[in-house]
CSV table of C-alpha atoms in Angstrom, one decimal:
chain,number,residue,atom,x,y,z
E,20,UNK,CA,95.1,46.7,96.9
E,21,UNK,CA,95.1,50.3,97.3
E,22,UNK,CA,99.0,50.6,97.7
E,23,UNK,CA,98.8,48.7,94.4
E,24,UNK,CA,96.9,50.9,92.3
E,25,UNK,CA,99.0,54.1,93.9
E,26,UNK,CA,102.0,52.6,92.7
E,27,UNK,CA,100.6,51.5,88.8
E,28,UNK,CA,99.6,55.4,88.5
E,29,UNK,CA,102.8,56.8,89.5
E,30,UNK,CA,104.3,53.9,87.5
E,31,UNK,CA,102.0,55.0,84.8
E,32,UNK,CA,103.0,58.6,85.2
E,33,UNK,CA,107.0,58.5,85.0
E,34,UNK,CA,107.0,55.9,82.2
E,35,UNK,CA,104.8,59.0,80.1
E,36,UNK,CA,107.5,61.2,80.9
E,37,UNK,CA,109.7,58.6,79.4
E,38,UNK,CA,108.0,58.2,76.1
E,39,UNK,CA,107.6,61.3,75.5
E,40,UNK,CA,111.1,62.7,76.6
E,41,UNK,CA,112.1,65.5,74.3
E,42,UNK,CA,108.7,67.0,75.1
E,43,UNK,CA,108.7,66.6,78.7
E,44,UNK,CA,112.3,68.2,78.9
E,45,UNK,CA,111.2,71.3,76.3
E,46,UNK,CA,107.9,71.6,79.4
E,47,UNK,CA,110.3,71.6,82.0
E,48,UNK,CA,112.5,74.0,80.6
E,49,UNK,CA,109.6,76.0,79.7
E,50,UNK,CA,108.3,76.3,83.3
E,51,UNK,CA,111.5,76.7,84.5
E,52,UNK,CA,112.0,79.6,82.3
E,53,UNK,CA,108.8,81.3,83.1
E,54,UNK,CA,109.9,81.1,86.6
E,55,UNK,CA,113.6,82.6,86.3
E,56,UNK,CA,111.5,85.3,85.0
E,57,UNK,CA,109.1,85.8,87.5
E,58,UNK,CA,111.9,85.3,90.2
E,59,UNK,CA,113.7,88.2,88.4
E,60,UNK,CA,110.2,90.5,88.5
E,61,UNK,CA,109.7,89.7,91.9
E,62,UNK,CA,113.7,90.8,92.9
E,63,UNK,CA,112.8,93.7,90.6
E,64,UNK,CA,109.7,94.8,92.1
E,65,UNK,CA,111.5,94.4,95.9
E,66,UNK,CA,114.4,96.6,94.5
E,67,UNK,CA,111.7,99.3,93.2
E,68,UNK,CA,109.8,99.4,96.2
E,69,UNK,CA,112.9,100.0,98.3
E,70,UNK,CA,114.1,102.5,96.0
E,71,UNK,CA,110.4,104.1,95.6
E,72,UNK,CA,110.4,104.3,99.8
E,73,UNK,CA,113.9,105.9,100.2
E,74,UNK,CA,112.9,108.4,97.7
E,75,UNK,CA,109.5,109.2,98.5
E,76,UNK,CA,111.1,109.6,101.9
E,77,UNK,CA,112.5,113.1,100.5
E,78,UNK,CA,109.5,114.5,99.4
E,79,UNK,CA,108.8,117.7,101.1
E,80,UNK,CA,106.1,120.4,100.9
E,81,UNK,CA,108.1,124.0,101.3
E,82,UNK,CA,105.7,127.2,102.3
E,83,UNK,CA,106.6,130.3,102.8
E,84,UNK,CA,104.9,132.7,105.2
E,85,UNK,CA,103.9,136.3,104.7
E,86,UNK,CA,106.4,139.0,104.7
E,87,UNK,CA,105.0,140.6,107.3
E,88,UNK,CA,103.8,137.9,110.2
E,89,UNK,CA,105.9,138.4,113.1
E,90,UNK,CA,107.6,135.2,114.5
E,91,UNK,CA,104.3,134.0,116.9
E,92,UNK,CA,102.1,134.1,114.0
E,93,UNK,CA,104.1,132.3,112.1
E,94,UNK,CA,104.5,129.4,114.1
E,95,UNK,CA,100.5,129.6,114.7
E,96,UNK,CA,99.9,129.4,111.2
E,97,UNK,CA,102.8,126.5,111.2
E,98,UNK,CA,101.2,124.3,113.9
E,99,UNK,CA,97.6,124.6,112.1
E,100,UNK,CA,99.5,123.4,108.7
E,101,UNK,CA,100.8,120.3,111.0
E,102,UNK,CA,96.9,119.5,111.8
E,103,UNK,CA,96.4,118.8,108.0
E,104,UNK,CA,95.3,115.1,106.8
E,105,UNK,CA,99.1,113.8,105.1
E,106,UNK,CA,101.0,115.9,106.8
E,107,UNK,CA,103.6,113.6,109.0
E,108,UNK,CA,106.1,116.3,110.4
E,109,UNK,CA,107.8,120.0,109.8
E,110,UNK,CA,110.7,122.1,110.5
E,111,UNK,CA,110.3,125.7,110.7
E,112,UNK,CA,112.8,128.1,109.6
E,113,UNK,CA,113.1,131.6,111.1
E,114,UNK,CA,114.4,134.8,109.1
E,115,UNK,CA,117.7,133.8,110.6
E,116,UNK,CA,117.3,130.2,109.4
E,117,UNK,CA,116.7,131.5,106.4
E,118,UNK,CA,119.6,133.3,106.1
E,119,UNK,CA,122.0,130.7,106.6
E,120,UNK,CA,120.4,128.3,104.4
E,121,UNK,CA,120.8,130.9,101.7
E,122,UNK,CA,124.6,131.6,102.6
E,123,UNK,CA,125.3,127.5,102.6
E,124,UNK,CA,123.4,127.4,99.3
E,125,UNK,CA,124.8,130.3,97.4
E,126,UNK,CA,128.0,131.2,99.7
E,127,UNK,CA,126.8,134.6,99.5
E,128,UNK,CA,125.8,136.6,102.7
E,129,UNK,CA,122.6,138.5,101.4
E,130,UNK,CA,122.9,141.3,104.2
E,131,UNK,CA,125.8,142.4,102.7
E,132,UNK,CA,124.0,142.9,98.9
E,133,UNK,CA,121.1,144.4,100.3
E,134,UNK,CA,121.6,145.9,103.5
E,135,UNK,CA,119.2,143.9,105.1
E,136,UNK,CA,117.2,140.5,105.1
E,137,UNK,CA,114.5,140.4,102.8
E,138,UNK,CA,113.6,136.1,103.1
E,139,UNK,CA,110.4,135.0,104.4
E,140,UNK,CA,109.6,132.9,107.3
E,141,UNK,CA,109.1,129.7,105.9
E,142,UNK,CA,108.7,125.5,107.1
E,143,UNK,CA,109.2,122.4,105.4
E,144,UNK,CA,106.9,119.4,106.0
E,145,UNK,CA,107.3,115.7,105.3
E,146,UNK,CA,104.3,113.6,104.1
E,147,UNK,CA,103.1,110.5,105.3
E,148,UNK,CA,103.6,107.2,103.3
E,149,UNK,CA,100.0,107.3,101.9
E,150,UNK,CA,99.9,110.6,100.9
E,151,UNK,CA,103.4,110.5,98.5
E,152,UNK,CA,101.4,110.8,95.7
E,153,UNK,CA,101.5,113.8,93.3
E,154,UNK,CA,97.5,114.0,93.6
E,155,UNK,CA,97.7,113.5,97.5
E,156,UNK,CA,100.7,116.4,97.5
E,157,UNK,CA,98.8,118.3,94.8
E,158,UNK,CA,95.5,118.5,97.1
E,159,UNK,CA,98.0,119.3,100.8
E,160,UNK,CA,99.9,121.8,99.2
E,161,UNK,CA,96.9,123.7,97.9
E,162,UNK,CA,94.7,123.4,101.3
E,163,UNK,CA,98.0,125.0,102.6
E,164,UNK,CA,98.0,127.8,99.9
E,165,UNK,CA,94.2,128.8,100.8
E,166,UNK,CA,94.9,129.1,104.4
E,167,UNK,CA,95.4,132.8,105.6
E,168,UNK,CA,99.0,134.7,105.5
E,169,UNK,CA,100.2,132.1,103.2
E,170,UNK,CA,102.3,133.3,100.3
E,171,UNK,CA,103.3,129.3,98.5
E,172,UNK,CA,103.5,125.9,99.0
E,173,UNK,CA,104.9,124.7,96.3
E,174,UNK,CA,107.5,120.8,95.8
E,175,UNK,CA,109.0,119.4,92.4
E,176,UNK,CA,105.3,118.4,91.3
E,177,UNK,CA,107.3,117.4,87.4
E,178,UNK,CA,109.7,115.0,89.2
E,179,UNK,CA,107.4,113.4,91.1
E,180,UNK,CA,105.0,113.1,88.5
E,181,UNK,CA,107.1,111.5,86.2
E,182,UNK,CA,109.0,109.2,88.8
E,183,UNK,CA,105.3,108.0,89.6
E,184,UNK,CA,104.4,106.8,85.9
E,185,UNK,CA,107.8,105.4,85.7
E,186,UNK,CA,107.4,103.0,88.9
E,187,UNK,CA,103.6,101.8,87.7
E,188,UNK,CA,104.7,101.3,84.0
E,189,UNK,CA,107.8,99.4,85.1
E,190,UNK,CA,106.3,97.3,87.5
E,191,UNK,CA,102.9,97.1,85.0
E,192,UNK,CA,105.7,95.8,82.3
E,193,UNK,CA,107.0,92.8,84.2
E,194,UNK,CA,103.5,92.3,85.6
E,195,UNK,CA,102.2,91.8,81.8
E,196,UNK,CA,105.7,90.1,80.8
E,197,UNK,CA,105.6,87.3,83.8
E,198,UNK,CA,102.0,86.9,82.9
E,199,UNK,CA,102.8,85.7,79.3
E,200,UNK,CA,105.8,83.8,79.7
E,201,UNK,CA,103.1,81.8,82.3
E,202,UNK,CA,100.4,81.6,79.2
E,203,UNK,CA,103.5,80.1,77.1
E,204,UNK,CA,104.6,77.7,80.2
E,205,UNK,CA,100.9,76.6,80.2
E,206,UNK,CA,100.9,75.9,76.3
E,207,UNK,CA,103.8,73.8,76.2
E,208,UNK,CA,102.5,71.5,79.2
E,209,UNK,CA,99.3,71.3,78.1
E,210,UNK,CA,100.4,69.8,74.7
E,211,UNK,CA,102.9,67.7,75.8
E,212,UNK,CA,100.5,65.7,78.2
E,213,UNK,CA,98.0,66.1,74.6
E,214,UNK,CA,100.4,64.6,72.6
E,215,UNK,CA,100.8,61.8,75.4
E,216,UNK,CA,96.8,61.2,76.0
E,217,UNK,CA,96.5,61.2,72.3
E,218,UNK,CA,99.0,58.8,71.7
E,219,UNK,CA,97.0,56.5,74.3
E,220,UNK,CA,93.5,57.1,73.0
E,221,UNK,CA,92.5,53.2,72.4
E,222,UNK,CA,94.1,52.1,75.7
E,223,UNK,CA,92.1,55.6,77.4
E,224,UNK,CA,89.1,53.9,75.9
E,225,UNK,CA,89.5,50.6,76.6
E,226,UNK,CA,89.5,51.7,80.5
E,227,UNK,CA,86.6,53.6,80.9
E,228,UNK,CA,84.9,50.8,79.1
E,229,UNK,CA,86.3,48.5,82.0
E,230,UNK,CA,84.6,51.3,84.3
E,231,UNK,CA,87.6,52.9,85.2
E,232,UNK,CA,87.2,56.0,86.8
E,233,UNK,CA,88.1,59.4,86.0
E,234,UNK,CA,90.3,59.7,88.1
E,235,UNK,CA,91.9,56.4,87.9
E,236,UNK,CA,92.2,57.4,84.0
E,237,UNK,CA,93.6,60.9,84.8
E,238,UNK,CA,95.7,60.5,87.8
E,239,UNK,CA,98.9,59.3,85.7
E,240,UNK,CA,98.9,62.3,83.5
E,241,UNK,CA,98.6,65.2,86.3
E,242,UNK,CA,101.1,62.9,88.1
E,243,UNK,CA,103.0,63.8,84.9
E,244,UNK,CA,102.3,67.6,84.9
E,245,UNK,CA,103.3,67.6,88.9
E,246,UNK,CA,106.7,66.2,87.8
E,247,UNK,CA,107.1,68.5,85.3
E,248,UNK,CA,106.7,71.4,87.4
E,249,UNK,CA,108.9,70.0,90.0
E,250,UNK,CA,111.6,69.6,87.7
E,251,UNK,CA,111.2,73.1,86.4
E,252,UNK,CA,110.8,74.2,89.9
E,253,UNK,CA,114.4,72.8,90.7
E,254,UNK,CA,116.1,74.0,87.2
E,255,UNK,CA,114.7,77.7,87.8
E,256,UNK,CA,116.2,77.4,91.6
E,257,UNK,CA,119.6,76.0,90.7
E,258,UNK,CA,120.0,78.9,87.8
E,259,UNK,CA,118.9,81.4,90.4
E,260,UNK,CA,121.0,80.5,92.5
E,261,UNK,CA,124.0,80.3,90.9
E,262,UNK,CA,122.8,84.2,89.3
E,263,UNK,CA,122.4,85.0,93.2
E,264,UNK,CA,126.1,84.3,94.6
E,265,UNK,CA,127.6,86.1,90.7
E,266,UNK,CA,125.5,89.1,91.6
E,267,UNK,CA,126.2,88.9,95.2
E,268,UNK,CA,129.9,88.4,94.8
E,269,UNK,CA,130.2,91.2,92.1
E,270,UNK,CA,127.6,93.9,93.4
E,271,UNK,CA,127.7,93.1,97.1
E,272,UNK,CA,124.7,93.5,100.0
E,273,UNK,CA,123.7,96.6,99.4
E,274,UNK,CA,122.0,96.2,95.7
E,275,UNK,CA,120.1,93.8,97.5
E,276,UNK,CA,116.3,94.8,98.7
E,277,UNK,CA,116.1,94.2,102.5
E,278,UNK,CA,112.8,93.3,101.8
E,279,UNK,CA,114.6,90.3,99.1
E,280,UNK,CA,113.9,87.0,100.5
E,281,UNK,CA,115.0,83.5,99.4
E,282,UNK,CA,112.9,81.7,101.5
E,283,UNK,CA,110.1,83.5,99.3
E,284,UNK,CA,111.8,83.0,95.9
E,285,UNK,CA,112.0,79.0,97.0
E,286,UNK,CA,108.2,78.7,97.7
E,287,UNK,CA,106.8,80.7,94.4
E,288,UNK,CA,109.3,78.7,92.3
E,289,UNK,CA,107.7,75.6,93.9
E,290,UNK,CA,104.5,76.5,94.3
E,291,UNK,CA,104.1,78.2,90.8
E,292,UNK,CA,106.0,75.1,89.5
E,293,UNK,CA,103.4,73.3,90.5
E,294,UNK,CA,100.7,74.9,90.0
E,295,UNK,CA,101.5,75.4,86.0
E,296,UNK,CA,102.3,71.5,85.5
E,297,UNK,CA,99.1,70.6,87.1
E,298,UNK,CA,96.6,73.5,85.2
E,299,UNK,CA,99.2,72.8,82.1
E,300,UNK,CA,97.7,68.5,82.5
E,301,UNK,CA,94.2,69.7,83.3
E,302,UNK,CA,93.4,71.4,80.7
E,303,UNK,CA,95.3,69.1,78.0
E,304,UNK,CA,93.1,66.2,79.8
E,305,UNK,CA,89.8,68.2,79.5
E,306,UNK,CA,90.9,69.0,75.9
E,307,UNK,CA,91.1,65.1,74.6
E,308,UNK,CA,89.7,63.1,76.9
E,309,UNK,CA,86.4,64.7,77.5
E,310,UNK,CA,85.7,64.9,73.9
């Protein structure tokens, strides 16, 4: 008996795909849409944050010493600045450091301009992950400045600034942008079931005065909504895939995040498929039928 009712609701739920075809395959098509896009966020976002961590991996605190520390108390004053909350690691550069730097930089020896060498004693110290911020670097480099026999610490405060906004608005963009096309992918689903339960108003009626219950009533049309996002699951996956080997064959490995995973494209598209087919029947289903 049981296996019997089972099979009239998933009966009942292709044969409302069928009649209402042309809307079923604009809902799939829809979610599968929605999810190309959030596949392409998501490959996006694991591009950024690749991108973001070899960059911020450069960021670098500079300070320079005072003229006149000799070369212990310069390295005291160096190992206090290594004690500092956010700092991860430093190099130290000597006078004679110095001067080399300055002759690969500027191919210019600066003993022979001036007779002698006038550059500080100076370090250069890495940040740790949490701290690659330009607040978090703004608050170490001036703690460095107000420590004793320090001249500057100074790093490219404008670049990082800016490359900061530009990673939170980009990724804030196809936050908002996956979001809607999700609203849209909901809309669509949810009328297309609408359209369906509408269509079967009488019959709706004439079971729940039989004392059919709700679930008995509404079973065939999330069936429906699970379908749909299947199918739209399965669309978005074949299209991304096909995008995956053009891009792979034309751009090769490296454009690829190492933290990119297809395994994790394959269960959101699913997953997400789902999940808008059977929200997209719910709320179509609390629309009609519980008014």
């Amino acid at each position: 008996m049981m296996i019997n009712k089972i099979s009239y609701l998933i009966f009942e739920g292709f044969k409302s795909i069928y009649r209402s075809m042309l809307q079923s395959v604009i809902s799939s098509l829809t979610i599968a849409a929605s999810l190309i896009i959030l596949s392409i966020t998501y490959f996006l976002y694991s591009n950024m944050q690749d991108y973001a961590h070899k960059v911020k991996d450069e960021y670098k605190i500079e300070v320079f010493f005072d003229q006149n520390l000799n070369l212990n108390q310069a390295l005291s004053i160096f190992n206090s600045i290594l004690l500092i909350d956010g700092v991860e690691e430093g190099r130290f550069i000597d006078k004679d450091n110095a001067l080399e730097i300055f002759k690969n930089e500027f191919d210019e020896n600066i003993i022979n301009i001036i007779g002698s060498n006038p550059l500080p004693m100076s370090a250069s110290y890495g940040i740790s992950p949490r701290y690659r911020t330009h607040s978090s670097m703004l608050e170490i480099s001036s703690a460095i400045t107000k420590m004793d026999y320090v001249d500057e610490a100074i790093f490219s405060k404008s670049a990082i600034n800016k490359f900061d906004k530009l990673s939170r608005n980009l990724l804030g963009f196809s936050f908002l942008l996956g979001i809607f096309i999700m609203f849209i992918s909901l809309f669509f689903v949810s009328n297309t079931i609408m359209l369906v339960v509408y269509a079967k108003k009488d019959e709706i009626r004439t079971m729940d005065l039989l004392g059919a219950s709700n679930f008995f009533i509404k079973f065939p049309y999330l069936f429906k909504g699970l379908i749909l996002g299947l199918i739209g699951s399965f669309i978005s996956l074949l299209i991304l895939f096909w995008f995956y080997k053009l891009f792979f064959y034309i751009l090769g490995a490296q454009f690829f995040s190492s933290s990119f995973s297809l395994s994790n494209i394959f269960l959101m598209n699913l997953i997400f498929g789902v999940f808008l087919g059977l929200i997209g029947s719910s709320r179509a289903l609390s629309a009609v039928i519980n008014k």
